[in-house]
Every structure is written in C-alpha cells, then in structure tokens.
Coordinates of C-alpha atoms and ligand atoms in Angstrom, one line a residue:
X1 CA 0.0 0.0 0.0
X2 CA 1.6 3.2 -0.7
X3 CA 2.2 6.2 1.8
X4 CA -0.5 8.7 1.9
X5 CA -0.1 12.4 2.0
X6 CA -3.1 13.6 2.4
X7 CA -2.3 17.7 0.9
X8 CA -5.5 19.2 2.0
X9 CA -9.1 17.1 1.6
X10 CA -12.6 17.9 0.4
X11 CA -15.3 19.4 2.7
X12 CA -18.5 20.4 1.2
X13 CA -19.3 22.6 4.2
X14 CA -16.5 24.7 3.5
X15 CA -17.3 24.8 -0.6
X16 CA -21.2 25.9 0.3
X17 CA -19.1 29.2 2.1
X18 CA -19.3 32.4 -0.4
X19 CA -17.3 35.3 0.7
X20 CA -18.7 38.3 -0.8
X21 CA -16.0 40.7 0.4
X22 CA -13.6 38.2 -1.1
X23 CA -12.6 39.4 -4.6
X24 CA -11.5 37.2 -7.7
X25 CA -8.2 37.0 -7.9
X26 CA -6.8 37.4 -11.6
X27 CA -3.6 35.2 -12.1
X28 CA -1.1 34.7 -14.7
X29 CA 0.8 31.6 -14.9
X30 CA 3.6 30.1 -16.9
X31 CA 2.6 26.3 -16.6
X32 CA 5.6 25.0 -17.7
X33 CA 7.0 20.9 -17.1
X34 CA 10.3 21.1 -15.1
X35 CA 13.0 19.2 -17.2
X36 CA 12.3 16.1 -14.9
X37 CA 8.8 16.1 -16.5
X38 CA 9.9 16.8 -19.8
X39 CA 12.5 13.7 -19.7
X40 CA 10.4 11.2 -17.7
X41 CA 7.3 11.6 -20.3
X42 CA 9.2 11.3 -23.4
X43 CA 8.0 8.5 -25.4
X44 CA 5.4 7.5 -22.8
X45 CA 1.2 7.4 -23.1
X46 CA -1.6 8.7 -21.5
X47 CA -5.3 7.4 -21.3
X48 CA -7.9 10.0 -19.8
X49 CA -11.6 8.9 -19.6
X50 CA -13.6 12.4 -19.4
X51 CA -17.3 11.7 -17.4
X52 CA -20.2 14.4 -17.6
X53 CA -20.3 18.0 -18.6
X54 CA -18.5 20.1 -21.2
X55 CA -16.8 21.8 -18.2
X56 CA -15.3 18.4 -17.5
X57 CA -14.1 18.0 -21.2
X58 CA -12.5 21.4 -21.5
X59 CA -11.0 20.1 -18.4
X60 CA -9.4 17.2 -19.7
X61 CA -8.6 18.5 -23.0
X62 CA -5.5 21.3 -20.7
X63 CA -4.6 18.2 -19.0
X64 CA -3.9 16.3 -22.4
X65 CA -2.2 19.7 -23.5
X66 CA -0.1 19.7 -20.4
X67 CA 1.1 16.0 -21.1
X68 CA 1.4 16.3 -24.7
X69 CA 3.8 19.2 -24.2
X70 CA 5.8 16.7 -22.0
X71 CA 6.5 14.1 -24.9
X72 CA 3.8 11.6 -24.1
X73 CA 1.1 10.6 -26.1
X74 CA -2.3 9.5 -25.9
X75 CA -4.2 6.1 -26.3
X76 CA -7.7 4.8 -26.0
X77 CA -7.0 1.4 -23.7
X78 CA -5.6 1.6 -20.4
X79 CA -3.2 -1.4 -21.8
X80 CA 0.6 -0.2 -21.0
X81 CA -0.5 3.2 -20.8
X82 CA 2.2 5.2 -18.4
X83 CA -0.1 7.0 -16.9
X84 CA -4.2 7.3 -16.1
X85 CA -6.5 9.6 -15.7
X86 CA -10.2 9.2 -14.5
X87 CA -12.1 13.4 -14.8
X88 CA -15.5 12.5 -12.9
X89 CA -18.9 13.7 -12.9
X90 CA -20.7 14.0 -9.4
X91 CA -24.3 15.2 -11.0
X92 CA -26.3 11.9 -10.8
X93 CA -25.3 8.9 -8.5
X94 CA -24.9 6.2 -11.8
X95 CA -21.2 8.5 -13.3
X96 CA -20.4 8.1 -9.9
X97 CA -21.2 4.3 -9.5
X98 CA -19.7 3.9 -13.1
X99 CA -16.1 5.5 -11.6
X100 CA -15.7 2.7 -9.1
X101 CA -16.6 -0.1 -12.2
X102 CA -13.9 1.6 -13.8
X103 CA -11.7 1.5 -11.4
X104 CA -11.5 -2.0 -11.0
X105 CA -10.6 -2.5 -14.5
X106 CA -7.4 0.0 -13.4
X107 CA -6.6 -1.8 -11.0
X108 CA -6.0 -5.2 -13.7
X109 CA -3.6 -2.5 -15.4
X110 CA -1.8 -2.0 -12.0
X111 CA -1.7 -5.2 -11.3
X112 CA 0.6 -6.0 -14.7
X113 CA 2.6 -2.7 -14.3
X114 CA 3.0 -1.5 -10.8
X115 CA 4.9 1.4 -12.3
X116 CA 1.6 2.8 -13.7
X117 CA 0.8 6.4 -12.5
X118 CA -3.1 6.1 -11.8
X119 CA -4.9 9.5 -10.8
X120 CA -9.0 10.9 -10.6
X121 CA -9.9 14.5 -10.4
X122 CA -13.3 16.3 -11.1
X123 CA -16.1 17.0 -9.5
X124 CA -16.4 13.5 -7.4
X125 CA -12.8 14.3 -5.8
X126 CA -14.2 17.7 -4.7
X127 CA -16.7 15.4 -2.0
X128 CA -15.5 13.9 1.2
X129 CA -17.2 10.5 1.5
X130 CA -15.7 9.5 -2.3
X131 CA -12.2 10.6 -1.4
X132 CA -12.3 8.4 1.7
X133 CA -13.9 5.5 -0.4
X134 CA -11.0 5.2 -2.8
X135 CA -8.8 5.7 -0.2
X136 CA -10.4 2.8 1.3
X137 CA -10.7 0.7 -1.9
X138 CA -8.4 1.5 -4.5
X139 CA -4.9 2.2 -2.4
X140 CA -3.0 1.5 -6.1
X141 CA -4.1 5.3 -6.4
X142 CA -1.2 8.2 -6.9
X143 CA -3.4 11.2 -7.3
X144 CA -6.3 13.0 -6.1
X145 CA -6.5 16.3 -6.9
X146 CA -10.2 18.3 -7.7
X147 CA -11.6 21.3 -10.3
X148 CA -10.2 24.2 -8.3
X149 CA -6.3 22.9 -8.7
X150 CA -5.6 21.9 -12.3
X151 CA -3.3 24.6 -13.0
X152 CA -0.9 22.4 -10.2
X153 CA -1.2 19.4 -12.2
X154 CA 2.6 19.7 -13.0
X155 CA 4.3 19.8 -9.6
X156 CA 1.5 17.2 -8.4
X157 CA 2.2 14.7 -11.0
X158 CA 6.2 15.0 -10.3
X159 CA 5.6 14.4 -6.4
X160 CA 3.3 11.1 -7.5
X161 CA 5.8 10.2 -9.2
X162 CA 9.1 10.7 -7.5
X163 CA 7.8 10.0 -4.0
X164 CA 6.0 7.0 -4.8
X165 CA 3.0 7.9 -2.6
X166 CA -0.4 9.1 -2.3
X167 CA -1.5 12.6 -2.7
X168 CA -4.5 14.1 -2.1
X169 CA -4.6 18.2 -3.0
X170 CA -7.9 19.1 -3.6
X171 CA -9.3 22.9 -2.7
X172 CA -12.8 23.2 -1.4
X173 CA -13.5 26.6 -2.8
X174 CA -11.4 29.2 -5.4
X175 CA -11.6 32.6 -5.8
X176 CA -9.1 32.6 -8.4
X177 CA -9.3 32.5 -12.3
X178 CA -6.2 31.4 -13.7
X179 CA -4.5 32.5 -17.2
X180 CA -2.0 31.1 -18.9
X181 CA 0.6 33.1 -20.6
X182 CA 0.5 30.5 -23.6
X183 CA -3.1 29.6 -24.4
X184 CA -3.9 25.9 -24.0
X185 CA -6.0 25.9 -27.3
X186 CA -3.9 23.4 -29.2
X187 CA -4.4 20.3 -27.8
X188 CA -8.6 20.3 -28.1
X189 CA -10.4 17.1 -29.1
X190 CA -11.7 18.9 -32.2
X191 CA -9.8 21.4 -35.0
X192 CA -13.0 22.5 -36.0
X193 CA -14.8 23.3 -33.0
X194 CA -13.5 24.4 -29.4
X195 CA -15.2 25.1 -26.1
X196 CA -13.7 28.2 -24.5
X197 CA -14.8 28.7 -20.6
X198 CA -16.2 32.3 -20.1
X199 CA -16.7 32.0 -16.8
X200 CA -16.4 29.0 -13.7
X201 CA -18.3 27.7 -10.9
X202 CA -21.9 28.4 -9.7
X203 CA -23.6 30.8 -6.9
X204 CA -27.4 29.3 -7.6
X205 CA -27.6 26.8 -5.4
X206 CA -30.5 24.8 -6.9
X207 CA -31.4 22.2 -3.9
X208 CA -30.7 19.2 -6.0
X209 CA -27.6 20.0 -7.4
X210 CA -23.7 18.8 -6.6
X211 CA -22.0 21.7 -8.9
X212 CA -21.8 24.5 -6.5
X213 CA -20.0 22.5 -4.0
X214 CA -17.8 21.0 -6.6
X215 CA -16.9 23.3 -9.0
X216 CA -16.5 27.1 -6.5
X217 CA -18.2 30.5 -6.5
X218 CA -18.8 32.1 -9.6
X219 CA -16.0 33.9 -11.4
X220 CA -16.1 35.4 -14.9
X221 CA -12.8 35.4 -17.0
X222 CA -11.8 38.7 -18.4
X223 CA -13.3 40.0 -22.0
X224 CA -9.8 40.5 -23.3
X225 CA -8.5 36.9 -22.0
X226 CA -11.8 35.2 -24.0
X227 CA -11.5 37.4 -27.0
X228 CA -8.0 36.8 -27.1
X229 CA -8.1 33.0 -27.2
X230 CA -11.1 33.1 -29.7
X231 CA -9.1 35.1 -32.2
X232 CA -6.2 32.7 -31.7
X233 CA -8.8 29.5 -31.8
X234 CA -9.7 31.6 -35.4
X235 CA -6.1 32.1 -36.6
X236 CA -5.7 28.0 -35.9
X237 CA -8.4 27.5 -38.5
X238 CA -11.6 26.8 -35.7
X239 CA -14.9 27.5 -37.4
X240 CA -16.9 27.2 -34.5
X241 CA -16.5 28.5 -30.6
X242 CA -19.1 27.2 -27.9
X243 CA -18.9 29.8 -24.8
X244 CA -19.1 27.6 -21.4
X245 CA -20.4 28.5 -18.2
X246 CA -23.1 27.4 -16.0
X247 CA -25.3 30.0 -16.0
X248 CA -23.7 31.9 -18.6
X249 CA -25.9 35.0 -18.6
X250 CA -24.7 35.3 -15.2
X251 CA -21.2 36.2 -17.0
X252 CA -19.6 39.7 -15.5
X253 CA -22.4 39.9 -12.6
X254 CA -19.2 39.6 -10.5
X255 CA -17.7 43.1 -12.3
X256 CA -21.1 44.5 -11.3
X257 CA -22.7 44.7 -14.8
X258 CA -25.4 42.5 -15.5
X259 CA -25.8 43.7 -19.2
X260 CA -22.1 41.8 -19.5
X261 CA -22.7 38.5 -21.6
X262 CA -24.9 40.2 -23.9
X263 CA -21.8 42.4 -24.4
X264 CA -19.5 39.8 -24.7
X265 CA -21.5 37.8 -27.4
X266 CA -21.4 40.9 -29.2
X267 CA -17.7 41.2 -29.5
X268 CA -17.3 37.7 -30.2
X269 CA -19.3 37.9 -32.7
X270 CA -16.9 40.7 -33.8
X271 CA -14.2 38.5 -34.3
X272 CA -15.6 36.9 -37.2
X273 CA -15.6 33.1 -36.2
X274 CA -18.1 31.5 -38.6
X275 CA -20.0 29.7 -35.8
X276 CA -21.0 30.7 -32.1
X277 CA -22.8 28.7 -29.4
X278 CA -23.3 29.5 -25.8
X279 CA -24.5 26.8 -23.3
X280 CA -26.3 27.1 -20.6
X281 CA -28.3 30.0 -20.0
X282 CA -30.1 30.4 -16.7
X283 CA -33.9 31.5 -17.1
X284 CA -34.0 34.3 -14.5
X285 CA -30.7 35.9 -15.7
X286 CA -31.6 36.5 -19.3
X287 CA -31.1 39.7 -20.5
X288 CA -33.6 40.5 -23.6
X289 CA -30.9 42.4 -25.0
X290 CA -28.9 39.2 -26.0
X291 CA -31.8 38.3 -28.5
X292 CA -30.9 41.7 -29.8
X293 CA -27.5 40.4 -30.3
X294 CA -28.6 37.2 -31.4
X295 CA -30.4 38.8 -34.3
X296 CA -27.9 41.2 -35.3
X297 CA -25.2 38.5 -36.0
X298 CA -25.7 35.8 -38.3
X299 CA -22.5 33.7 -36.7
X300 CA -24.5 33.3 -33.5
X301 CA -26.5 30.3 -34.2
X302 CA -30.1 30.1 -34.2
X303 CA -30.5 27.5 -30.6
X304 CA -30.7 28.1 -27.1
X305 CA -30.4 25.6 -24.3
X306 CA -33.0 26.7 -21.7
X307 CA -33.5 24.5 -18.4
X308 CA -36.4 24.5 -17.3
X309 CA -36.1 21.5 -14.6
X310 CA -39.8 21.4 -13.9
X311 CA -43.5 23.1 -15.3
X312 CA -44.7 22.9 -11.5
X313 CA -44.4 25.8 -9.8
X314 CA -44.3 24.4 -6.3
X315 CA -41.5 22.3 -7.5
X316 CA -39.4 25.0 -9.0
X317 CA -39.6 26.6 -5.8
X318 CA -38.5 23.4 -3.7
X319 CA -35.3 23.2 -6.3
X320 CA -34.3 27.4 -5.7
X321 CA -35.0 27.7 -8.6
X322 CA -35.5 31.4 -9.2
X323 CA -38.4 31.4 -11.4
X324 CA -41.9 30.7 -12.1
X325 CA -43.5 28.7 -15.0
X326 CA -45.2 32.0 -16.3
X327 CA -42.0 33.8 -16.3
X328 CA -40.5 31.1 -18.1
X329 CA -43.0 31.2 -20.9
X330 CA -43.0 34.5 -20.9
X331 CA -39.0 34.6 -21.7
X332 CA -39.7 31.4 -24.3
X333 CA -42.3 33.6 -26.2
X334 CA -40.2 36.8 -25.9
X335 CA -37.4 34.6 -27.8
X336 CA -39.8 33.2 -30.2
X337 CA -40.5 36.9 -31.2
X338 CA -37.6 37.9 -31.7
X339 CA -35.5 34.8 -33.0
X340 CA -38.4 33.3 -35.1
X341 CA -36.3 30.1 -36.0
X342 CA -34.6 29.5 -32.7
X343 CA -34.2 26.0 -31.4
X344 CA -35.0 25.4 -27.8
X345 CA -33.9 22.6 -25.8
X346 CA -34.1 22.0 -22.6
X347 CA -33.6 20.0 -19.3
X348 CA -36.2 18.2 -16.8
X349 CA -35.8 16.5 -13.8
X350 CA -38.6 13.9 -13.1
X351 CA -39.0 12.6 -9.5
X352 CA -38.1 15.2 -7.4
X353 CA -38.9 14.8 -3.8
X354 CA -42.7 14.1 -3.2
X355 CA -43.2 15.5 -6.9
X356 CA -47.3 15.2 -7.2
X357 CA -49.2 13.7 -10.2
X358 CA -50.4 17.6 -10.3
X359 CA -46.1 18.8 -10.4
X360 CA -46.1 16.1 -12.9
X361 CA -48.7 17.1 -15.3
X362 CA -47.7 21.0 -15.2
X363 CA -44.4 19.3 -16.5
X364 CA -46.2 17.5 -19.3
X365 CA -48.1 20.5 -20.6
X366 CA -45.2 23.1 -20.6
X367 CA -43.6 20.2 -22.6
X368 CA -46.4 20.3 -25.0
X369 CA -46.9 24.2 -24.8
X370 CA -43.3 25.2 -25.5
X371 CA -43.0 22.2 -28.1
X372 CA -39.1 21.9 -27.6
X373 CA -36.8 21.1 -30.3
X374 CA -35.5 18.4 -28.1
X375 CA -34.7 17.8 -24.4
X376 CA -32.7 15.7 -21.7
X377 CA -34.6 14.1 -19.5
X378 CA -32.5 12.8 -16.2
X379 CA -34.3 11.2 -13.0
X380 CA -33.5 12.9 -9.9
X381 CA -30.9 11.7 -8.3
X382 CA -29.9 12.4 -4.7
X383 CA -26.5 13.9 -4.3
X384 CA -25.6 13.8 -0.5
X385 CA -25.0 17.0 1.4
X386 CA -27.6 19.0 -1.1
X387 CA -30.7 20.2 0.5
X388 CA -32.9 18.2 -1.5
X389 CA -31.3 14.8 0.0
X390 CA -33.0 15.6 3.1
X391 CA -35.9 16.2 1.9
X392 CA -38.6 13.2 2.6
X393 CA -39.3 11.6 -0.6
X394 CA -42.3 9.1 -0.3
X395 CA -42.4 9.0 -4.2
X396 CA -42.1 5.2 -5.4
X397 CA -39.2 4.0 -7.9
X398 CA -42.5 2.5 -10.2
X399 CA -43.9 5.9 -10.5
X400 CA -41.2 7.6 -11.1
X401 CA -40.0 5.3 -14.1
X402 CA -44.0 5.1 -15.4
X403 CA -43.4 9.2 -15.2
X404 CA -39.8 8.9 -17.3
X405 CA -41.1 6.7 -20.2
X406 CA -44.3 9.1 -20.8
X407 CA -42.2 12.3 -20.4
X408 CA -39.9 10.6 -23.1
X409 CA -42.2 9.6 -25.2
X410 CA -43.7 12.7 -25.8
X411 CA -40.4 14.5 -25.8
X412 CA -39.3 12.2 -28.8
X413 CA -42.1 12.4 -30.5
X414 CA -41.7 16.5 -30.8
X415 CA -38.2 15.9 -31.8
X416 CA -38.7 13.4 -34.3
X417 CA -41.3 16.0 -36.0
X418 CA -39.4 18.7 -35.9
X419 CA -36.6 16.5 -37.7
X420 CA -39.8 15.8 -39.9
X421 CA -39.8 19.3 -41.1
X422 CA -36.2 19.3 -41.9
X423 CA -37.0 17.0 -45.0
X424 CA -36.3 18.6 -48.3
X425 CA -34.5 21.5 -46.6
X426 CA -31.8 22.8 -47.5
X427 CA -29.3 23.3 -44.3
X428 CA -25.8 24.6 -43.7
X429 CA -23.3 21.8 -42.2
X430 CA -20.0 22.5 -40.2
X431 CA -18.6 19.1 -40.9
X432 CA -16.5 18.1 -37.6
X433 CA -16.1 13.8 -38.0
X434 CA -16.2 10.8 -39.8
X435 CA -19.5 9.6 -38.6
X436 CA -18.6 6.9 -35.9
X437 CA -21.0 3.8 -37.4
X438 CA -19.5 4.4 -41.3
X439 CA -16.4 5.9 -42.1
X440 CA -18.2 6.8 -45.8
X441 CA -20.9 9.0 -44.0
X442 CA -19.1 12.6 -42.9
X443 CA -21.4 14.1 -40.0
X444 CA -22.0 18.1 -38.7
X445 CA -24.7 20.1 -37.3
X446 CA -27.0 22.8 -38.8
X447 CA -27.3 26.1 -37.8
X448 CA -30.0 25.1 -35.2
X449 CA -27.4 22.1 -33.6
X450 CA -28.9 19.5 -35.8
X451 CA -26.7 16.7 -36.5
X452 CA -26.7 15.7 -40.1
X453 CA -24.8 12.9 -42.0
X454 CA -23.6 12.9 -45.6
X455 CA -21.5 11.2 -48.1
X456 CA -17.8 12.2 -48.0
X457 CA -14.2 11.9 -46.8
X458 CA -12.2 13.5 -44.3
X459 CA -11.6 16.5 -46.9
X460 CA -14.9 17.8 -45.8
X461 CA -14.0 18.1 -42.2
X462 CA -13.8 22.0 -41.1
X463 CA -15.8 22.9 -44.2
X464 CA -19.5 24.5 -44.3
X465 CA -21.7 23.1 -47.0
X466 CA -25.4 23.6 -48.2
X467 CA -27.5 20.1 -47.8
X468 CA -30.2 18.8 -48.6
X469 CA -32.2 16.7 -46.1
X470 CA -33.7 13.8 -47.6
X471 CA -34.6 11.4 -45.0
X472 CA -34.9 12.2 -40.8
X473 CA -34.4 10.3 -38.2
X474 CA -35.3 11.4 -34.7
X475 CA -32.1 12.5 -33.4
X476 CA -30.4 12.8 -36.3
X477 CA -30.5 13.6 -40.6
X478 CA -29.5 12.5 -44.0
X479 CA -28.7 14.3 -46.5
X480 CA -26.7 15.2 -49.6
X481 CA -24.1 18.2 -50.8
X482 CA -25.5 20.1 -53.0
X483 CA -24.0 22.0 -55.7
X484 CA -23.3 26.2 -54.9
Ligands
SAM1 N1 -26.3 25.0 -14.9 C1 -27.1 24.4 -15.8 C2 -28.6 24.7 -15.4 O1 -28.8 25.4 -14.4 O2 -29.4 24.2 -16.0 C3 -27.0 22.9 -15.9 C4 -25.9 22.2 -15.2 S1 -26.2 20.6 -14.6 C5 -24.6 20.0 -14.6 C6 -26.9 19.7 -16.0 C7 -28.3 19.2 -15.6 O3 -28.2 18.1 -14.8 C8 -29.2 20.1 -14.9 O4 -29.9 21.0 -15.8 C9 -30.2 19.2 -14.3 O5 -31.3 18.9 -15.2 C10 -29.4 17.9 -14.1 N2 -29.2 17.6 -12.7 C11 -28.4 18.3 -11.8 N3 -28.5 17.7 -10.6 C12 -29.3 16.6 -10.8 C13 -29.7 15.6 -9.9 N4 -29.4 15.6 -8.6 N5 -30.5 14.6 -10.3 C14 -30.9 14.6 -11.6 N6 -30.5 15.5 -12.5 C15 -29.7 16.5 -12.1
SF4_2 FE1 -26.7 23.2 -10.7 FE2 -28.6 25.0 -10.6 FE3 -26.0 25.8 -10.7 FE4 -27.2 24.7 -12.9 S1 -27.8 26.6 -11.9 S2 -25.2 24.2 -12.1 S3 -28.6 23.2 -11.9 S4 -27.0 24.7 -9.1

C-alpha cells in the first residue's frame, strides 16, 4: 500500500461558504513541465476517460495539453499506458457508481505494471465520503487532486511520481481565475470546434444539485483573455466556438454589470468566427438584450439551451429555482419573437422529492406548450450534502420510471417531427467527423445544432456546406451536398 499524504481534503461545508468581500483574484501563470517532466514523459502514453459535462471535457482536454507538451502521447486502452487519468462527474449517482466499475478495471492494469501512474480529479474528488472510499478501496491510487487545482497538475504529478506515494490536493472553494501566458487551445479534441470557458463555478444553489459544492463560486474570466483565445482559436483555422459557463448570462455579474454577456456575445461575434454557441443559460438571468445580439449577428447560431427543470411551480420553488413557469413562458415567447427560428432545448428533472401527479402534469403541458426542439430528461438523483437529500421523498421508484417513459415519449415524438420538417430543406453543415458507425458517412450540425450525415471523406472536415435533407431520423438527418 503506498504512503499517503493527504495535501489538504474535500469538505462540502466549507465549498457551500461564499465570501462576498472576497474578490477574484486574476492570475497569470507560466505552466511549464520542469526538465524532470519533460524527460520522464518522453515516449510515454496517456489514457484520460472524461465523465459528464463540457466543463469536464474542457477540463481534460488542458490536462492532455499539459502531457502532450511533456512528450507523451495519448491512447484509447488503459493497456501499458504510463499514466491514467479518470475526470469525474458528481451530477447523478450512476457516473459516480460507473467510476468505481472503472476503477477496478485499473486496478487489472496495476496489477501487470506496478509502475503505472493512476490519478482521478473532477467533481467527485471535490466530496469527502468519495475521497475516503478510494482511499479505502483503490490504495494502487497516486493522485487525487479536484476542479479548483488543475493549473498544479505539474508539480503534483512530479511528487506522484518521485515519491511514490499518495497525494490528495484538492481545494474546497477558489476565488481565483487562472491564465495562462500561452493559451492551451492546441491540444482540443476537435480542429474544428472548441469550447472556451467564459466563466467557472456556480452561486445558484439549486437544492438538487452537486455543482456548486464541486466546482467554486462564480467567477467570470476577463473580456480581453476570452476574446484573445477566440481570435487565436480563429487564426488555428476553428470555425466554430461554444462559450461555457453554468449560467452563462450570469457572465460579468461579479464586475457589477449585468448587461455583460450580452456584451460579450457581441464582440465575439466581432471577431468573425463563422459559428457561435453558448451553453447554458439560466432562465431568470436573461437579459432580452442578448436576443438583440442574437439577431444582429448571423455567426450566433439560431439555438438556445434553456433549463427549465420542472412546469410545476411548487416544485421549481422546492429546487431554488428562481423562477416561475409563467416567467418562463413569458421569456420562451419573448425569444420566439424575436428569434423566429430558434431551437430550444431543454432539461427536466422527473422525480423530485414528493413531486405530485399535479407537479407532474404541469411538466407534461409546458412540454407540449413550448414544443421543444428536443430535451434531456434525467431522473432525480440524490447527491448527499444538497438540501434536496434531506428532503422526505415518499415517491415510489415504479412511478417515477411510469413518469420517465411518458415524459420521453412525448419528448421524442416533438423531436422526431421537428426532424420531420427538416426534410427537403436545404441546411448549412459545419462538418467536424467521420460519422462513428460508417467511415463513408461525414457528419456536422446545422445552424440550429442539428446533427446531419452525408457522403464524403475526411476533406470535408472543417468545411461548411449547403444540404439537402432527404430522410430524418429522430435524433439525427441524411442528407446530400449540394452544388453552390
Ligand atoms: N447550470 C445548468 C442549469 O442550471 O441548468 C446545468 C448544469 S447541470 C450539470 C446539468 C443538468 O443536470 C441540470 O440541468 C439538471 O437537469 C441535471 N441535474 C443536476 N443535478 C441533478 C440531480 N441531482 N438529479 C438529476 N439531474 C440533475
Ligand atoms: Fe446546478 Fe442550478 Fe447551478 Fe445549474 S444553476 S449548475 S442546476 S446549481
């Protein structure tokens, strides 16, 4: 068993703490391998598995930077790989459960090269009771570190390594926002389309949910730092930039000025990318100016994720949420207005503690009054420490499934008629892939975020091309190039 050090642990208590009079503190970083790194990875590989959110993924994709700059390179298997790395989701209980599955399968790669550096971070290292668990169970660990300390990965990987022990560093709570002097862009999964982090963490609080407690207050990266790695993402050839935040309208409320996404889009759009996404809005913080900006530029693209979590009122108010149903249509019809041929998704939670048949039905008909382009639909999931966990829930596991299929059902059936009305169109495709089932399909997404398959090569890749849809499918289209 190796020696432990435990650097600092977890507490949720002490991430749930907001210091107001605490200000964000701006830092700029070399992160650069010391020449023990940069000789020990040469040659070597890497295997990351990335769980949950696109905060995660941007996430893993500066780790992969930071080990590709080292010499090392990636593989798929965790067979002879050097070093892995599990990113974690802490959202719904199943990622988590899906870690420790994992995790055995690690510990067969341990077991046939003890030299192997194994390490987790993400949001499930940033909770107490996990940490202790693999502590517990999986003592072939090296490193634990958590959201709030990535910009350390460097020094902690050379102490794994060198000292052959244990450590756990992972920072309850950040008021930082770190920059590097050399932007990370060019190491993302995708050289068509990158996800660039406006802002971290999450004040909102919503009773059911892990991410304030994992993931810090709620800090907004400076305008010039975003703009400045979007024009660079541009330079590299990326057609497409998806702003990431939690509640990104929320963007600059710690500068004092609420009006500051809508600003931001705005000089983004500026920049002249071909293709802008933002996800995810929060209800109550949308500023109708955005639409304005929205409308104004043709590279923001036509979609908008909205959550909604619930059509009951006395639910939304049981999850914090900090608005009403009416509100919510209200917003959804303002949007309509003024976007005509916006796409709006969404997400629902189904099952929330003593939800009624009533809650349930208010869900179904602002499903069926919105008419959503599409929607996730997740089954609550207690996450121990929120508020909701101690709420009492006498709602039985047969209802709540018989309440999942229906919500489902009629969720697929509006997105497999709005994929309906696609046929015959004529759409413009980013191509990003090979399609993963046939390496003679090429796939992208419309303007609205619709994916769409064609015939063609790799050449396509990066390119935007008119289509034409001639068959749908409910999550997905066919189609074919057509001549300009
Ligand atoms: N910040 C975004 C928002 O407010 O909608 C979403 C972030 S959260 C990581 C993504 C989605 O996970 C949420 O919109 C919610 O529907 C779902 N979610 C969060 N906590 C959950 C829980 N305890 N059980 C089930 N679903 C949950
Ligand atoms: Fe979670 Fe609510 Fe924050 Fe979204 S807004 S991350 S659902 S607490």
């Amino acid at each position: 068993m190796k020696k432990q050090r435990l650097v600092s642990l977890p507490s949720l208590k002490d991430a749930a703490k907001r210091n107001p009079s605490e200000s964000i503190n701006y830092l700029i970083t070399k992160i650069a391998p010391s020449a023990f790194l940069l000789s020990w990875g040469q040659g070597k590989s890497f295997c990351i598995r990335t769980y949950g959110c696109q905060a995660n993924v941007r996430d893993s994709e500066t780790i992969r930077s930071y080990l590709l700059a080292i010499g090392m390179h990636e593989q798929d298997s965790f067979d002879n790989a050097d070093f892995i790395l599990f990113n974690t989701c802490a959202v719904r209980e199943n990622a988590e459960n899906h870690l420790y599955g994992e995790l055995g399968q690690a510990k067969d790669a341990y077991n046939k090269n003890k030299d192997v550096i194994i390490g987790i971070c993400g949001c499930v290292m940033q909770e107490e009771v996990p940490v202790r668990h693999v502590l517990k169970h999986f003592p072939f660990i090296s490193l634990i570190f958590g959201t709030n300390n990535i910009s350390s990965f460097y020094s902690l990987l050379e102490e794994s390594i060198t000292k052959n022990e244990l450590i756990v560093d992972v920072k309850s709570n950040s008021y930082q926002v770190v920059e590097e002097d050399q932007i990370p862009s060019y190491s993302r999964g995708s050289k068509v389309s990158a996800f660039v982090n406006i802002m971290y963490g999450c004040d909102k609080f919503c009773t059911y949910c892990i991410v304030p407690y994992t993931r810090g207050k709620e800090r907004s990266r400076k305008e010039e730092d975003i703009i400045n790695e979007i024009l660079c993402l541009k330079e590299q050839g990326y057609k497409q930039v998806t702003l990431l935040g939690q509640n990104v309208d929320a963007y600059g409320k710690d500068f004092n000025n609420s009006y500051a996404f809508a600003q931001l889009l705005e000089k983004v759009a500026k920049t002249g990318i071909e293709r802008i996404r933002f996800v995810t809005p929060y209800p109550s913080d949308f500023k109708l100016e955005v639409f304005d900006v929205m409308q104004k530029y043709p590279n923001i693209m036509p979609s908008l994720h909205l959550p909604v979590q619930s059509g009951s009122n006395t639910v939304l108010r049981r999850m914090n949420r900090r608005y009403n149903r009416e509100e919510y249509l209200d917003l959804v019809k303002e949007i309509r207005k003024r976007v005509p041929d916006i796409f709006i998704t969404t997400d629902i939670i189904v099952g929330f503690p003593n939800e009624s048949d009533q809650d349930f039905e208010d869900t179904i008909s602002l499903v069926k009054e919105v008419k959503y382009d599409a929607a996730f639909t997740f089954i609550y999931s207690p996450r121990p420490g929120t508020p909701a966990s101690k709420m009492k829930n006498d709602l039985k596991d047969e209802v709540v499934h018989e309440r999942f299929d229906r919500l489902k059902v009629l969720v697929d059936n509006l997105t497999e008629a709005r994929a309906k009305s696609f046929e015959n169109q004529i759409v413009e495709v980013l191509f990003e892939d090979t399609s993963k089932k046939n390496n003679s399909m090429i796939s992208g997404y419309d303007r609205h975020g619709k994916l769409v398959h064609v015939k063609g090569d790799a050449s396509l890749i990066g390119q935007i091309k008119k289509v034409k849809i001639t068959e749908s499918r409910t999550y997905s289209l066919i189609g074919e190039i057509v001549d300009e």
